[in-house]
Amino acid sequence: MSGLTATPSGMRPADPVMWPDGKTSAASFSFDVDAESVVLADAPGAASRMSVMSHQAYGPLTGLPRLLRILERLDVRSTFFVPGYTAHRHPDAIRSIVDAGHEIAHHGYLHEPLIDVDPRTEADILDRGLDALQEVAGVRPVGYRAPMWELTYNSPRLLAERGFLYDSSLMDADVPYELAITAEESIVEIPVHWGLDDWEQYCYLPGISGSGLIETPAKAIELWRAEFEALRKDGGCFVHTSHPFLSGRPGRAAALEEFVEYVAGQEDVWLAPLGDIARHVRGLGLGPRHIPRP
């Protein structure tokens, strides 16, 4: 454990992580296969907007196959976070992820926002998503990412009760750590950040999301590469998040391919799916960290 003294609240910085095989940092490219769910959860009336629905369906129908081809060419394994509704609506697309050797992880059922959701409702959403992924893909995921990265203070306990190994929703560290649940129990947390998400760069849906400013792939890659290089220097864990309906577009996918190839080519960086990173961290025996409610 770190020698740093905890604050009166019990909070302390994350401990440094020793990476495998002499690597000095880690990286992972993850994909949220939201499709229609992310819109329907917040704006159910959008179901009648055929153009909006087609914008979202581009992900599993066109963007996902393109991204899978890129990952195959580069021999990179990734983690795909899948809402249960996406699995039910696009079963062949989700099975293609499994067939390509990638990790499937949990991302709600209908990408439900969890702000102010009671524990019983949250548990029901988790179980419904688990059932959908098992039914469609034959997978019992070990990883979870809260829709909109809005973890609740009940989430870690609910995840542990269902046998999850890790979550990837919080933003308080540059490396993974053990997130305390009880004195004896914890779950691995692999932090993320809005600056490493393609939504803020590319997403625009009139009346639903975005300001109308759609960035160029060159600008997005410049931002992500700067963060990657800084985390690499610090021994951190770079976790990038893409959405197939956004980064699966041809010009964006081409730029992302060049960036993934660059990261994969750095001999000091361990590039791996999030599940592999979580299993490595669990084996380090890190002391759990507390994030108490204010």
CSV table of N, CA and C in Angstrom, one decimal, residues 202 217-218 221 250-260:
chain,number,residue,atom,x,y,z
A,202,TYR,N,-17.8,14.2,-31.6
A,202,TYR,CA,-18.5,13.9,-32.8
A,202,TYR,C,-20.1,13.9,-32.7
A,217,PRO,N,-11.6,14.5,-37.2
A,217,PRO,CA,-10.9,13.4,-36.6
A,217,PRO,C,-9.5,13.9,-36.2
A,218,ALA,N,-8.8,14.8,-37.0
A,218,ALA,CA,-7.5,15.2,-36.7
A,218,ALA,C,-7.5,15.9,-35.3
A,221,ILE,N,-8.0,13.2,-32.5
A,221,ILE,CA,-6.8,12.4,-32.3
A,221,ILE,C,-5.7,13.2,-31.6
A,250,PRO,N,-16.4,6.4,-41.8
A,250,PRO,CA,-15.2,6.1,-42.5
A,250,PRO,C,-14.0,6.9,-42.1
A,251,GLY,N,-14.1,8.3,-42.2
A,251,GLY,CA,-13.0,9.1,-41.9
A,251,GLY,C,-12.5,9.0,-40.5
A,252,ARG,N,-13.5,8.9,-39.6
A,252,ARG,CA,-13.1,8.8,-38.1
A,252,ARG,C,-12.5,7.4,-37.9
A,253,ALA,N,-13.0,6.4,-38.5
A,253,ALA,CA,-12.5,5.0,-38.3
A,253,ALA,C,-11.0,5.0,-38.8
A,254,ALA,N,-10.8,5.6,-39.9
A,254,ALA,CA,-9.4,5.6,-40.5
A,254,ALA,C,-8.4,6.3,-39.6
A,255,ALA,N,-8.9,7.4,-39.0
A,255,ALA,CA,-8.0,8.1,-38.0
A,255,ALA,C,-7.8,7.3,-36.8
A,256,LEU,N,-8.9,6.7,-36.3
A,256,LEU,CA,-8.7,5.8,-35.1
A,256,LEU,C,-7.8,4.7,-35.4
A,257,GLU,N,-7.9,4.1,-36.5
A,257,GLU,CA,-7.0,3.0,-36.9
A,257,GLU,C,-5.5,3.4,-36.8
A,258,GLU,N,-5.2,4.5,-37.3
A,258,GLU,CA,-3.8,5.0,-37.2
A,258,GLU,C,-3.4,5.2,-35.8
A,259,PHE,N,-4.3,5.7,-35.0
A,259,PHE,CA,-4.0,5.9,-33.6
A,259,PHE,C,-3.8,4.6,-32.8
A,260,VAL,N,-4.7,3.7,-33.0
A,260,VAL,CA,-4.6,2.4,-32.4
A,260,VAL,C,-3.3,1.7,-32.8
